[in-house]
Coordinates of C-alpha atoms in Angstrom, one line a residue:
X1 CA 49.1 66.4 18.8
X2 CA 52.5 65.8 20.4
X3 CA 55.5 64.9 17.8
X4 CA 58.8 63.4 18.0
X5 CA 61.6 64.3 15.6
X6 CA 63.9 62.4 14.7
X7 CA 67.5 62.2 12.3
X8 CA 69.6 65.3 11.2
X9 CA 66.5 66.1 8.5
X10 CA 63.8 67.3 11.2
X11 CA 61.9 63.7 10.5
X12 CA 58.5 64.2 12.8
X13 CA 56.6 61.7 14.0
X14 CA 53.3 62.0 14.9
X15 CA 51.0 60.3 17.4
X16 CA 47.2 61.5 17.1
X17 CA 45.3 61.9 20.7
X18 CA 42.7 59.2 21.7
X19 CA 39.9 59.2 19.3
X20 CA 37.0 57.3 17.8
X21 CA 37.4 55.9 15.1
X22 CA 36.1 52.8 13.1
X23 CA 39.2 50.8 13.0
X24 CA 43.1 51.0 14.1
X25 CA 45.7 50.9 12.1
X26 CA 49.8 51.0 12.3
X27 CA 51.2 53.0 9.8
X28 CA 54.1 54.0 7.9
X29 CA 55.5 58.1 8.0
X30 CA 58.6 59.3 6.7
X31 CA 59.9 56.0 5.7
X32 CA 60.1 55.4 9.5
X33 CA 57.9 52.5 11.1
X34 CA 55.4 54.5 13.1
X35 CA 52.6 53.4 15.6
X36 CA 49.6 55.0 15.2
X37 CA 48.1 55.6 19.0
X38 CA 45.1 55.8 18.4
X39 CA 42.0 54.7 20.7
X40 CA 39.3 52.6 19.5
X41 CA 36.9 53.9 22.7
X42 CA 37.0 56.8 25.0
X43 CA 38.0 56.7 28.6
X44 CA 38.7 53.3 30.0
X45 CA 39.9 51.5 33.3
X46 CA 43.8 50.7 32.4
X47 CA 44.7 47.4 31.7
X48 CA 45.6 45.1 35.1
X49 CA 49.1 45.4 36.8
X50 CA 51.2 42.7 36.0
X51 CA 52.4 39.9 38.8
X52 CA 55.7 38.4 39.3
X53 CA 55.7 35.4 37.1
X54 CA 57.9 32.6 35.6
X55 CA 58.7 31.3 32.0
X56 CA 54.9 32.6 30.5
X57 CA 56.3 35.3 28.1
X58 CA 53.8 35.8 25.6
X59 CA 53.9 33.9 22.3
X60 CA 52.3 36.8 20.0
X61 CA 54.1 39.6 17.9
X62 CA 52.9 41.9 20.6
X63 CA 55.9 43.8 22.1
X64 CA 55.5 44.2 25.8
X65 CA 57.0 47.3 27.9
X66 CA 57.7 47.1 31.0
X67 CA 57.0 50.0 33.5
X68 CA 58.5 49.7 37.2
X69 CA 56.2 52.2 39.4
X70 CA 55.3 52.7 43.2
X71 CA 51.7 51.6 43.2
X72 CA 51.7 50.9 47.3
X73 CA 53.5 52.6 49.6
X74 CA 53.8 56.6 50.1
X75 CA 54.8 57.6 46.4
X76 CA 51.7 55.1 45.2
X77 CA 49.6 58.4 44.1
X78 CA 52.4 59.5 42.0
X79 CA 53.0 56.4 40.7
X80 CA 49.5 55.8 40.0
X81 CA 49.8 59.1 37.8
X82 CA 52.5 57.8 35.9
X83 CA 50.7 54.5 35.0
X84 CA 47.7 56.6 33.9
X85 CA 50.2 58.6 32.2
X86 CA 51.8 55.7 30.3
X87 CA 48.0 54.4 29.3
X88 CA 47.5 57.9 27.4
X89 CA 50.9 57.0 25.3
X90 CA 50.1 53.7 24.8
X91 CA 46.7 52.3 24.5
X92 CA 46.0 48.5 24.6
X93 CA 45.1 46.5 21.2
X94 CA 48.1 48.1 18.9
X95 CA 51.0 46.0 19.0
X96 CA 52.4 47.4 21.5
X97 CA 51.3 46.7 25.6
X98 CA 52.6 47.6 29.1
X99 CA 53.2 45.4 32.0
X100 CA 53.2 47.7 34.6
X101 CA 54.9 46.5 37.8
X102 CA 54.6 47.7 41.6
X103 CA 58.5 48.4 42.9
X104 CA 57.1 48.9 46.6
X105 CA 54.9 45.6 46.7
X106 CA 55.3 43.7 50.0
X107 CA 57.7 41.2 49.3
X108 CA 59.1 42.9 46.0
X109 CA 61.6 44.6 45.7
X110 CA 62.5 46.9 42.3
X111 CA 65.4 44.7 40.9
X112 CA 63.0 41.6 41.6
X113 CA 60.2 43.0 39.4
X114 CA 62.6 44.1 36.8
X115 CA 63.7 40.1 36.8
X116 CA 60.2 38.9 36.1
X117 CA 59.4 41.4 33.6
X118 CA 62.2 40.3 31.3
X119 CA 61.1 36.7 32.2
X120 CA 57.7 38.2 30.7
X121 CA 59.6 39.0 27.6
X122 CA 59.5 42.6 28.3
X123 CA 61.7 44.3 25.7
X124 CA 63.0 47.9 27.7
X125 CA 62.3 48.9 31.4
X126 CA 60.6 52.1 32.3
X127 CA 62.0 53.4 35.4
X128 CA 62.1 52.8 38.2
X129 CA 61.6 56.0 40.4
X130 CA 64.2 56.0 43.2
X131 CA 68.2 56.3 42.4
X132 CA 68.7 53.8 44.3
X133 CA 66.1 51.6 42.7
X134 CA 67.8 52.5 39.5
X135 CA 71.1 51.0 40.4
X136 CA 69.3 47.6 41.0
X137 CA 67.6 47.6 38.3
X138 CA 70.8 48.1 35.9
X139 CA 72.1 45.3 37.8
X140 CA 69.3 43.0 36.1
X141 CA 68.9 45.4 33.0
X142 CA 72.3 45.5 31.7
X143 CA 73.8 42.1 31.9
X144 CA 70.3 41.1 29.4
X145 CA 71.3 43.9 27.3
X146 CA 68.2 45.7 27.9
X147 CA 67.9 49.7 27.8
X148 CA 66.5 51.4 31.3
X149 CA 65.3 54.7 31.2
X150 CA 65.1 55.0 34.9
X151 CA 62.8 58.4 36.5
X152 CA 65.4 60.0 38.9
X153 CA 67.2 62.9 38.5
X154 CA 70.2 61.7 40.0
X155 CA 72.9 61.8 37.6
X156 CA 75.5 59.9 39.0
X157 CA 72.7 56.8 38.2
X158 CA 73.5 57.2 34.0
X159 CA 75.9 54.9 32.2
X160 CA 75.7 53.4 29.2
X161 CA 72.2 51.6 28.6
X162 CA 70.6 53.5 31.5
X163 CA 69.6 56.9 30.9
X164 CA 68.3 59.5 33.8
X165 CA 65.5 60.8 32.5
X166 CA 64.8 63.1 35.9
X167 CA 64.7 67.0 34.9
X168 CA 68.6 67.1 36.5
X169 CA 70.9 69.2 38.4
X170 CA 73.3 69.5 35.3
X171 CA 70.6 70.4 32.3
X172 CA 69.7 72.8 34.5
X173 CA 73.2 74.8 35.3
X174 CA 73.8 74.0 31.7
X175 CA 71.2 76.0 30.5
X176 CA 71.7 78.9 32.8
X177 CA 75.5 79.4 31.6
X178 CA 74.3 79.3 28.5
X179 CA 71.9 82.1 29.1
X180 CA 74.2 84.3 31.2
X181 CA 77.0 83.6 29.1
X182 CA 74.9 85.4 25.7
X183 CA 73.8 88.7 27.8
X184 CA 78.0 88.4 28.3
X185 CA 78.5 87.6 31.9
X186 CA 82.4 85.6 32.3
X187 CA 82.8 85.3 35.7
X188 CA 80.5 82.8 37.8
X189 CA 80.5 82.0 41.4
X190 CA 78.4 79.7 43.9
X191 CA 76.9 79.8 47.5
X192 CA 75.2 76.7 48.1
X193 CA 74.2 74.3 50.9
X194 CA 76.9 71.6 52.2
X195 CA 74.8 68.7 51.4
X196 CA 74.4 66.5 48.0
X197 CA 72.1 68.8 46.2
X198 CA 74.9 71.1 47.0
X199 CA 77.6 69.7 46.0
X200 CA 75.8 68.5 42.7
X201 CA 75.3 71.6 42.4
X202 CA 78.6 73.0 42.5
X203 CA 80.3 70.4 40.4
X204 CA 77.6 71.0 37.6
X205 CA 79.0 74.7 37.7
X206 CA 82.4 73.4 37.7
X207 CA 81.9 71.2 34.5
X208 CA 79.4 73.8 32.5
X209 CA 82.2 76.4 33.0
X210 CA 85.0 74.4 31.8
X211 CA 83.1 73.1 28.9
X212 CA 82.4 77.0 28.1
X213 CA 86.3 77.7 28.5
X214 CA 85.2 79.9 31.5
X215 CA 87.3 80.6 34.6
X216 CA 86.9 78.2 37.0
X217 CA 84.0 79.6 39.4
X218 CA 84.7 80.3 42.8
X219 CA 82.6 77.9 45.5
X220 CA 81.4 78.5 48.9
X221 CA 79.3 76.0 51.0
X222 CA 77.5 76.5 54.3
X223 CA 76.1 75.0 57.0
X224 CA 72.4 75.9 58.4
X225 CA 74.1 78.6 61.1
X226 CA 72.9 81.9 60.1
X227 CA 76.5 83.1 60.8
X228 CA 78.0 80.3 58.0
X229 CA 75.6 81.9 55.8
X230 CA 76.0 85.6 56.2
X231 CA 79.8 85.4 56.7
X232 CA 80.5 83.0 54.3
X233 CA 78.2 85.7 51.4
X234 CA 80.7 88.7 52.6
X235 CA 84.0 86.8 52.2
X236 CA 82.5 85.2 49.0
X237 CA 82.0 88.8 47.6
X238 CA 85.2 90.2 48.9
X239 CA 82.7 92.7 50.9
X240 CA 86.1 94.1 53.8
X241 CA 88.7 94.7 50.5
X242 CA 85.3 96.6 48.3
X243 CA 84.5 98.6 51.2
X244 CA 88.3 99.5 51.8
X245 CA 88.1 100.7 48.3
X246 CA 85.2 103.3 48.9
X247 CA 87.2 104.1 52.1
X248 CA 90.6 105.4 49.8
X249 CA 88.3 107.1 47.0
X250 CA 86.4 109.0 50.0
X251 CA 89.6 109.9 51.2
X252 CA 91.2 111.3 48.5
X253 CA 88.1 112.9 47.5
X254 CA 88.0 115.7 50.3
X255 CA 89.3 118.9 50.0
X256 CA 93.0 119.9 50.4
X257 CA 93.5 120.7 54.2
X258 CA 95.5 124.3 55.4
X259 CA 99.1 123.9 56.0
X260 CA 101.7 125.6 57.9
X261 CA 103.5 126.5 55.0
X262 CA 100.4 127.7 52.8
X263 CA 97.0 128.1 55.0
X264 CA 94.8 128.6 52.2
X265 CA 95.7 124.8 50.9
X266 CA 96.2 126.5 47.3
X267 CA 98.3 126.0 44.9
X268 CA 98.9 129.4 43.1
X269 CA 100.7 132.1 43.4
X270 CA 97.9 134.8 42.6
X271 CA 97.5 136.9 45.2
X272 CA 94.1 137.4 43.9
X273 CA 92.9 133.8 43.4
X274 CA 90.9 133.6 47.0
X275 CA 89.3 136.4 46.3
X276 CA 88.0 135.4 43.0
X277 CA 84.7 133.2 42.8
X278 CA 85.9 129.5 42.2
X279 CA 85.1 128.0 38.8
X280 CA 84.2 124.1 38.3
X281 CA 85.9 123.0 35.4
X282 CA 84.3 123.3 31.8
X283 CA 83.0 119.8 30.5
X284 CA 83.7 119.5 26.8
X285 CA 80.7 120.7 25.7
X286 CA 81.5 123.7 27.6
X287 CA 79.3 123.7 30.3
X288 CA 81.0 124.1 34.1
X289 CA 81.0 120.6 35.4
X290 CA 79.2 119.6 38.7
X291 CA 81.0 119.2 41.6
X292 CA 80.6 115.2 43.0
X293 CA 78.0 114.7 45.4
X294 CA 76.8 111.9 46.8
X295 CA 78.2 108.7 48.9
X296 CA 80.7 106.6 46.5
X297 CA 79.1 103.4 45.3
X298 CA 80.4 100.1 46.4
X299 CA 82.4 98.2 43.2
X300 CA 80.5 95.1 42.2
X301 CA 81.5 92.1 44.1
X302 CA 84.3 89.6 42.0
X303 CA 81.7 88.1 39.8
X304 CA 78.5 89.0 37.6
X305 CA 76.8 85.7 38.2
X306 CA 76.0 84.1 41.1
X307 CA 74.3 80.5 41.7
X308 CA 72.4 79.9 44.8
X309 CA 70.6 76.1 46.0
X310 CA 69.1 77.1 48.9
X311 CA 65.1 76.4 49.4
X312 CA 62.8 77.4 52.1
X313 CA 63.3 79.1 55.4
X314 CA 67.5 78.9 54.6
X315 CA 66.7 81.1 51.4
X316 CA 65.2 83.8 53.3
X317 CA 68.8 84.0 55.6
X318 CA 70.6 83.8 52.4
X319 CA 68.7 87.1 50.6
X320 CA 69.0 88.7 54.1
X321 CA 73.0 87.5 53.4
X322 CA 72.8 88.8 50.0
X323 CA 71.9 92.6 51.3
X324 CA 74.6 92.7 54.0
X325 CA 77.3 91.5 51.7
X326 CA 76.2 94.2 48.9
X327 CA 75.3 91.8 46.5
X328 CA 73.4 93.8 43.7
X329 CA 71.2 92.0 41.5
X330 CA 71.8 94.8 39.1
X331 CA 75.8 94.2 39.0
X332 CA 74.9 90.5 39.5
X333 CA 73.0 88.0 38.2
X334 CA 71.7 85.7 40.2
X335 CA 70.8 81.8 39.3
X336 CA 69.1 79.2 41.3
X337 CA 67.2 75.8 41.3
X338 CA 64.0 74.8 39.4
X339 CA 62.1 73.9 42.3
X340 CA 62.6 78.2 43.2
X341 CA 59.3 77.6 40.2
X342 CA 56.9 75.9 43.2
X343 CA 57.0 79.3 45.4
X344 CA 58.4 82.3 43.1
X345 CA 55.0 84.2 43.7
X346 CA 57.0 85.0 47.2
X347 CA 60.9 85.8 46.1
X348 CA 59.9 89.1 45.0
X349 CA 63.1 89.9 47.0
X350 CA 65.4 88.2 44.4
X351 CA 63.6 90.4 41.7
X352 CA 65.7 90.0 38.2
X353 CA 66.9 86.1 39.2
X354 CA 66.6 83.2 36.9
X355 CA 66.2 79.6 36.7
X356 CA 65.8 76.8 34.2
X357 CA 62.6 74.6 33.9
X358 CA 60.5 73.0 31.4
X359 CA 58.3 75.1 29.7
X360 CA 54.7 74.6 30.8
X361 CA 52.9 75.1 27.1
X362 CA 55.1 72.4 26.3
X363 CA 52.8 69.4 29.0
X364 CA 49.3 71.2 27.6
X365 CA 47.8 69.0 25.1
X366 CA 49.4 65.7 27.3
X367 CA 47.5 67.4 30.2
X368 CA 44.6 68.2 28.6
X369 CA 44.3 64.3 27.5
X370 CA 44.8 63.4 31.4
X371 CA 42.2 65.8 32.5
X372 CA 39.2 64.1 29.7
X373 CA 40.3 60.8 30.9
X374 CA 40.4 60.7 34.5
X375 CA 39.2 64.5 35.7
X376 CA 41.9 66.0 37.1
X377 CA 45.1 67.2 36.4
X378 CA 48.7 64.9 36.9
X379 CA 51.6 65.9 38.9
X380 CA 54.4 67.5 36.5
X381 CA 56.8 64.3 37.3
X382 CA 54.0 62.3 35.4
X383 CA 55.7 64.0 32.1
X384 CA 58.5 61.6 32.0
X385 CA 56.3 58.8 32.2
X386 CA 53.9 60.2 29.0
X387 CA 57.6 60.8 27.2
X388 CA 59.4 58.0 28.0
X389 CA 56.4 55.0 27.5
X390 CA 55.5 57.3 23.8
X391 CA 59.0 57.1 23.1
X392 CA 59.4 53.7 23.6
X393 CA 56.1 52.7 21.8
X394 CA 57.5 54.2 18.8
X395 CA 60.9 52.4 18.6
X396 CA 59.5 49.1 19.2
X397 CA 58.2 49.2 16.1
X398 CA 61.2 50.3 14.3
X399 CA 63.1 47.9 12.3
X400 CA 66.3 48.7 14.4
X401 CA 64.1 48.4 17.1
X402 CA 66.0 49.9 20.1
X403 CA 69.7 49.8 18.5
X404 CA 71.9 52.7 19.3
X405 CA 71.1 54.7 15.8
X406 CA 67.7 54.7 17.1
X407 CA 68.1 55.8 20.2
X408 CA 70.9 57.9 19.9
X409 CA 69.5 60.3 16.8
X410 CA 71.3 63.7 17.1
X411 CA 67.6 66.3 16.3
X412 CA 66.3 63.6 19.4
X413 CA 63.0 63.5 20.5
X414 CA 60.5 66.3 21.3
X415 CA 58.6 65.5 24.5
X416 CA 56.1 67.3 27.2
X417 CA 59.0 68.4 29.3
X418 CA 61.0 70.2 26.2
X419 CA 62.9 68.6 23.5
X420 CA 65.5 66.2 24.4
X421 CA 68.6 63.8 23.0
X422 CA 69.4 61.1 24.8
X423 CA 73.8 60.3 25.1
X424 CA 75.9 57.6 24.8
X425 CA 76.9 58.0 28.4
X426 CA 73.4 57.6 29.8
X427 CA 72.6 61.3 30.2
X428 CA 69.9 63.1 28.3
X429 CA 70.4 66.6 26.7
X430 CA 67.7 68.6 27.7
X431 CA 66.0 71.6 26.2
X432 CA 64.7 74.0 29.3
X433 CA 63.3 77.6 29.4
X434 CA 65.0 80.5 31.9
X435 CA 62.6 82.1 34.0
X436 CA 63.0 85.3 35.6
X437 CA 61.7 86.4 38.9
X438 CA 59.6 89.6 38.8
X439 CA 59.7 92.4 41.2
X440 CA 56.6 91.2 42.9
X441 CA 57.3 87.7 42.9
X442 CA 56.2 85.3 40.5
X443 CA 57.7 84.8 36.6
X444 CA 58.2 85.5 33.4
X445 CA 60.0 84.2 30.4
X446 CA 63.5 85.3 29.8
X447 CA 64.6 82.7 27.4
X448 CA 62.5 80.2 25.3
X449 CA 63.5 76.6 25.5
X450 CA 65.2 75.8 22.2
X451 CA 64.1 73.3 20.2
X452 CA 67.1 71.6 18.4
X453 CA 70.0 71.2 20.7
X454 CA 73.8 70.5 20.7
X455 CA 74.6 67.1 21.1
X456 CA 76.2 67.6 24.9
X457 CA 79.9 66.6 25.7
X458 CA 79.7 64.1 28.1

């Protein structure tokens, strides 16, 4: 059973899992209109795509949703998982039906199928995948006054009436300065790849720190040259001044050298002193203190977090970059991407770092619905489609319909990728796990992903 909560009072809608069952019915729960999903037969072939068309919207109470999904083309297997995905939240024959469109059709184009699905009547727009099928849609979407809730992750794609659904860039720095900020580190800092991911990474930092009232955090880009990498990690730690430090404390650690004036380099006038066995100084508990042994450690570097973006082969140059520059994960904590989640079993080398992601008991009953119905187990983007069509299944049969209470409602909704609340701006508030990278590789929990969150500043 997967719920969705809704108003400041924990309201929770339920929708109960395909089913037999000797009749269908919509119902009423918590004084809210509420679509019952349930499925009068077992697995089925989904309902046909729909085709451009002109002027034949449908005359019936039925409310129509249309879905805009690659169904040709290279992404057509992942779009193919969404439209499954979308079947599962919204059987045919309840009220409620979705006219699934192909974006990559020969001859369509995304903004085109978006035109003849509000010409169907369609009443919101599901997706479409790309960003930059997302700003051609909005150009048909919001001029009709119709909400888009597009599938990228690209956040520069929100505004008001087209929300980013994508697991971002920003819920997921958000969440880690949260999460470093509670075990009390203050001072963040970034070493990140001079492209787009990059930079949206960096400006995430920038905006998660300010709106912590943190100092602003220090950061470096690179290029691909391991020498930009390793060079740019030691003047990012201030590696020359640290190790000028250790330099002075040797120095004035060593003994007192002979002079001309006094050979014995003491300092007392008792002519007996030298030929007394020297004492180390008593601790307070009384015991002779030990004499210091031992290299001098290096001081931590100018901050106690650190946020990295590099993937792949680059990582590996950068954790070689983090050794040289004496960046300890034990003074340090380091942060990084979600997609770190799709090879951790191999960064046993960044032991002790942590990312933000959804919480994989959070897809399970949504994937073990997709597994009885067409044997195999979806993609993790096919989450956003199960969230997003349930979602908008249930406010279509609200009175206030798709209004901005509805939408808007501050406890949001709780969906297979985490809970999350949906802003005025177009962003989405999104409730992510930390994960922490083991010393073998691979993860474990740091930090639950909460369930009620904040509405975010935006």
């Amino acid at each position: 059973m997967v719920s969705r909560t809704f108003g400041p009072r924990q309201r929770v809608v339920s929708f109960t899992s395909l089913r037999t069952a000797s009749a269908c019915k919509v119902s009423a729960l918590a004084g809210v209109a509420l679509l019952v999903l349930n499925a009068c037969s077992g697995p089925e072939t989904p309902p046909p795509i729909g085709q451009p068309g002109r002027g034949n919207a449908q005359q019936d109470t039925t409310k129509k949703i249309g879905m805009l999904l690659p169904l040709t083309g290279r992404f057509s297997k992942l779009g193919q998982q969404m439209a499954n995905a979308a079947h599962i939240a919204v059987p045919e024959g309840h009220g409620v039906t979705l006219d699934i469109r192909d974006t990559d059709a020969q001859g369509q184009s995304a903004d085109g199928a978006a035109r003849a699905a509000l010409e169907q009547g369609d009443i919101v727009i599901l997706g479409p995948l790309t960003a930059a099928q997302t700003a051609s849609v909005a150009s048909v979407t919001q001029p009709a006054n119709i909400p888009e809730f597009a599938y990228t992750s690209d956040q520069a794609q929100a505004q008001p009436g087209v929300w980013v659904m994508g697991v971002t860039v920003e819920q997921q720095i958000t969440r880690l300065v949260d999460a470093a900020t509670q075990e009390g580190r203050k001072t963040f800092a970034a070493f990140l790849p001079d492209n787009a991911l990059g930079r949206a990474f960096g400006d995430a930092l920038n905006k998660a720190c300010s709106d912590k009232g943190l100092t602003a955090p220090q950061i470096v880009f690179h290029t691909e040259a391991p020498e930009s990498i390793t060079g740019g990690l030691k003047t990012l730690a201030n590696l020359q001044f640290r190790q000028g430090q250790v330099a002075q404390q040797t120095e004035a650690a060593k003994p007192s050298e002979p002079d001309a004036v006094n050979p014995l380099g003491a300092e007392t006038s008792d002519p007996t002193a030298s030929a007394r066995p020297a004492t180390p100084p008593a601790t307070p508990g009384g015991a002779p203190a030990q004499a210091a042994t031992g290299p001098i450690a290096l001081p931590p570097p100018p901050f106690d977090a650190l946020l990295l973006g590099d993937t792949g082969l680059q990582l590996a140059t950068v954790i070689n970059g983090l050794k040289q520059a004496s960046i300890d994960s034990h003074q340090t904590r380091i942060l990084g991407p979600a997609l770190w989640n799709a090879f951790a079993a191999k960064l046993g080398a960044l032991q002790g770092a942590w990312f933000a992601a959804p919480d994989p008991i959070a897809r399970t009953d949504f994937v073990q619905r997709y597994r009885s119905r067409y044997g195999y187990a979806p993609s993790v983007l096919a989450n956003v489609a199960y969230d997003t069509a349930t979602m908008a299944a249930v406010l279509s049969q609200q009175p206030d319909g798709f209004s901005q209470k509805s939408l808007l409602r501050p406890d949001g909704f709780a969906g297979s990728d985490g809970t999350f609340v949906l802003q005025p701006n177009g962003s989405v508030a999104r409730g992510l796990a930390v994960f922490e990278i083991l010393p073998g590789g691979g993860v474990k929990m740091a930090s639950a992903a909460p369930r009620r969150l904040a509405r975010a500043t935006p």
